[in-house]
Each structure stands twice: as C-alpha cells, then as structure tokens.
Amino acid sequence: MSNRPALLTDIDTAARLLKAQKLVAFPTETVFGLGADATSAEAIEQVFVAKGRPADNPLIVHIGSLEQWDLVAESLSPLALQLLRSYSPGPLTVVVRRKKSIVDAVTGGLPTVGIRIPNHPIAQQLLLKAGLPVAAPSANRSGKPSCTTWKSVQEDFVGRIDAILAYDCQGCGLESTVVDCTGEKARVLRPGAITEQMLLDANIPMVDDHIASGHGVEPVLSPGTRYPHYQPQACVILLESEQCLHRQSHEINLKCATYAGIGPVPQSSKFLLCREFPDIDEYAKNFYEFLRTSDRLGAQYILLQLTATSGIGGALRDRQLRAASKYVTDS
Ligand code: TXA
Ligand code: MG
C-alpha cells in the first residue's frame, strides 16, 4: 500500500479498486465510509486493521439501490421492506437476518446484518458500478470523530488505505439511524436524522422500550455503542445553558478553547474559535469537522452548547454526550 491514499475523482477507478479487494473511502450524506467488499474476508480484515476497530463491532453493508437487497439478506420482512421503501436512499440502516455470502467478520459473528442505501450521488454511482455489497464503517480511526470532508479522512488514514473519493459529504452530517427489524416491531439502536417520531408518525410498529429521549442506547443489540466514540484530543465540555458558559469562563482561559452553539454568544471574541450556527441542522452538519478543526488549532477545551432534542437534535445530543468528558449543568 502506498504511503498516501490515492485521491480519486473518477468513480470507475474507485469501483474497480473495490472489486479488486482494495479499501476505498467514499462520501455519503451522513459521514465518510471506509468501503470494502463484504464478501472478501481479506478486505474486511484490512478494514478492521486500518480503523483499529474491535472485532466484535459489526459493519454496515451498503448497496446502490433497493433492487440489490438480495446481495445482503436471504429475505426481507414486511417491516424491513416498509422502512427501506419509505426512507431509502437516505440516512437509515435496517438490521435484518444476513445472507451467508457476507463474511462472518462483517457482522462480528452476529446472525444479523445492517443494510444501508446512501443518498449521495457519488456513493450511489460507486455502489452501482461496483455491483458488490460494500461493508463500510465510518471512515475515521476508531474512537475519533467521524469525517465529513476528504481532507479529514486523509489525515486519519495516511499509509493505511488505498484510495479516497475526493468529494465531501453533503447532507445531515451525522451517522444513519440504525433500526433493528429482526422482530415484529422496529427498535431504534442508534438515533439519526430519521427520528423515532418520524417512524411513529408513519405508523411503523415500534417496540415500547424504544429510545424516548434520543440519547439512550441499546448496549447488547448494537455492539458499537459500547465503545468510546467521537473523541477529539481536546477536552470536550458540554454546557447545558449560557449560565454554564459564564461559569466555565471563570475556570478556563477561553483563548485555549473553542465554542460551538446555536445563535450568538456574548463572549465570542474571546475564543480561539467560535462557531455560531443558525439552527440545529447546521450544527449537526458541521459538528464533526468542528471537533477536528479544534484539534488542528491545538485547542485544550471544546465547549459545546447542549442541543434540544427536536429533529436531528436527538442524534446530535447523543453524539455530544459521547464526545464529552465533562457535562456542566445549571444545578
Ligand atoms: O451513516 C452511517 O451509518 C455511516 C456511513 C458510512 O454509512 N456508517 C457508520 O458505520 O456509521 P459505523 O461502523 O461507524 O457504525 C455502525 C453502527 C455500530 O454502532 C454498529 O454496532 C451498528 O451500526 N451495527 C452494525 N451492524 C449491526 C447489527 N447487525 N446489529 C446491530 N448493530 C449493528
Ligand atoms: Mg463510527
């Protein structure tokens, strides 16, 4: 493997590399995926090595259109089909019983597999041209914030992967909603842009103990949620309110800190970097790149305004809580 991953703009070349069992990072509407042929044990082993990912954390398998579902699963339940028809292509992963041709390492030994059809033109063309089920975890070193720009992917994977499709993500900016569809009713395993409220409003049958607040997780069913996630080098401090920001400003030097929140903050000029987003959607889209930029600037602290849980806010709050070392509340 060459030292630097090849930066590609040609999708045919990227598809050829995937078919030749190489690792290719590609943009989606959520975050970058690190793609590999899900039917090749060698390629999948390389993905785990490149990411430094624990072997029991399963990978999501990506396809280019719903017609390709039988590359991944033996059959689809009416529930899985309903979800895929309603929200794909889009930021949704449905967990179903797997097909045997998907190698064991992809699913971490589980009898189930996550299927996702990304809604990003580059990802879609790549997957359709490759014609393979493509296993792709988020393209970041394990435990680090996900990547939404090809430059961030390049930073994490020098000497570790073959190629990067050098386009950026465009879309919601947080990982897909993972929904378990192996039972009669659906269960959200990881919150994302497709919210539980949307599923309830669409009359999708849901288990009763579903994630109500948007920041709970199901530790047994979704193995990935056990591990540390999204952690930059700087210490992330989550602030419940402006009052908390005021208190923190007495404890730390704001010149060593970055800040992200919605709307203007009184002390913006005192920060090393201050991002005032107009709404939750913009906050979510820019969240991972903001964490990474803060590290590049050498920030000691990253101050994050805790978001409300409406819309994508539930997913954003989930990622904020996982990234945070400290949570400052009003009380
Ligand atoms: O938006 C996304 O989903 C991105 C893009 C690249 O598609 N991918 C992504 O992959 O976030 P990753 O590997 O970072 O997260 C996959 C999550 C993990 O929490 C994993 O445990 C869960 O999905 N998962 C995958 N297969 C599963 C399965 N069979 N059963 C339960 N959870 C599963
Ligand atoms: Mg990930």
Short mmCIF file of C-alpha atoms and ligand atoms in Angstrom, two decimals, residues 26 28 30-34 51 53 57-60 62 91 93 95-96 106-107 110 112-114 116 118 136-140 146 174-178 189-190 221-225 229, ligand 1:
data_model
loop_
_atom_site.label_atom_id
_atom_site.label_comp_id
_atom_site.label_asym_id
_atom_site.label_seq_id
_atom_site.Cartn_x
_atom_site.Cartn_y
_atom_site.Cartn_z
CA PHE A 26 -16.27 7.45 -0.07
CA THR A 28 -22.23 9.81 1.87
CA THR A 30 -24.03 11.25 6.68
CA VAL A 31 -20.28 10.74 7.10
CA PHE A 32 -17.47 9.17 5.03
CA GLY A 33 -17.50 5.39 4.81
CA LEU A 34 -14.42 3.17 4.55
CA LYS A 51 -9.52 1.58 11.67
CA ARG A 53 -11.63 -1.35 15.35
CA ASN A 57 -18.28 -4.32 16.38
CA PRO A 58 -20.19 -5.16 13.17
CA LEU A 59 -20.02 -3.17 9.92
CA ILE A 60 -22.96 -1.81 7.92
CA HIS A 62 -24.05 -0.60 1.65
CA PRO A 91 -29.71 8.07 6.40
CA THR A 93 -29.73 1.36 8.33
CA VAL A 95 -30.81 -4.65 10.69
CA VAL A 96 -32.09 -7.90 9.19
CA VAL A 106 -18.52 -8.10 8.78
CA THR A 107 -21.21 -8.91 11.33
CA LEU A 110 -23.99 -11.95 14.65
CA THR A 112 -27.89 -10.23 11.50
CA VAL A 113 -26.58 -7.52 9.18
CA GLY A 114 -27.19 -3.79 8.75
CA ARG A 116 -27.96 0.92 4.06
CA PRO A 118 -26.86 6.10 0.95
CA ALA A 136 -18.30 0.46 5.28
CA PRO A 137 -17.79 1.66 8.81
CA SER A 138 -17.40 5.40 9.30
CA ALA A 139 -14.01 6.37 7.83
CA ASN A 140 -12.20 7.52 10.95
CA SER A 146 -16.23 10.80 12.14
CA LEU A 174 -24.43 12.53 11.45
CA GLU A 175 -24.44 8.74 11.08
CA SER A 176 -27.57 6.91 9.94
CA THR A 177 -30.41 5.87 12.20
CA VAL A 178 -29.89 2.15 12.93
CA LEU A 189 -30.48 1.15 18.08
CA ARG A 190 -28.74 4.42 17.16
CA LEU A 221 -28.19 -5.25 20.43
CA SER A 222 -25.89 -2.62 18.99
CA PRO A 223 -22.36 -3.65 19.91
CA GLY A 224 -20.77 -0.44 18.62
CA THR A 225 -22.42 1.65 21.29
CA HIS A 229 -16.75 7.42 20.33
O1 TXA B 1 -24.21 6.73 8.35
C1 TXA B 1 -23.65 5.66 8.61
O2 TXA B 1 -24.26 4.68 9.11
C2 TXA B 1 -22.15 5.54 8.30
C3 TXA B 1 -21.98 5.65 6.79
C4 TXA B 1 -20.56 5.38 6.33
O3 TXA B 1 -22.87 4.78 6.14
N1 TXA B 1 -21.60 4.33 8.81
C5 TXA B 1 -21.40 4.12 10.15
O4 TXA B 1 -20.78 2.92 10.46
O5 TXA B 1 -21.71 4.92 11.00
P1 TXA B 1 -20.13 2.59 11.88
O6 TXA B 1 -19.43 1.31 11.66
O7 TXA B 1 -19.33 3.71 12.35
O8 TXA B 1 -21.36 2.33 12.81
C6 TXA B 1 -22.19 1.22 12.61
C7 TXA B 1 -23.11 1.03 13.79
C8 TXA B 1 -22.36 0.50 15.00
O9 TXA B 1 -22.88 1.09 16.18
C9 TXA B 1 -22.69 -1.00 14.95
O10 TXA B 1 -22.63 -1.63 16.20
C10 TXA B 1 -24.11 -0.98 14.39
O11 TXA B 1 -24.10 0.07 13.44
N2 TXA B 1 -24.42 -2.23 13.68
C11 TXA B 1 -23.91 -2.67 12.51
N3 TXA B 1 -24.38 -3.89 12.22
C12 TXA B 1 -25.22 -4.23 13.22
C13 TXA B 1 -26.01 -5.40 13.51
N4 TXA B 1 -26.03 -6.46 12.71
N5 TXA B 1 -26.75 -5.39 14.64
C14 TXA B 1 -26.73 -4.32 15.47
N6 TXA B 1 -26.00 -3.20 15.25
C15 TXA B 1 -25.25 -3.16 14.15
#
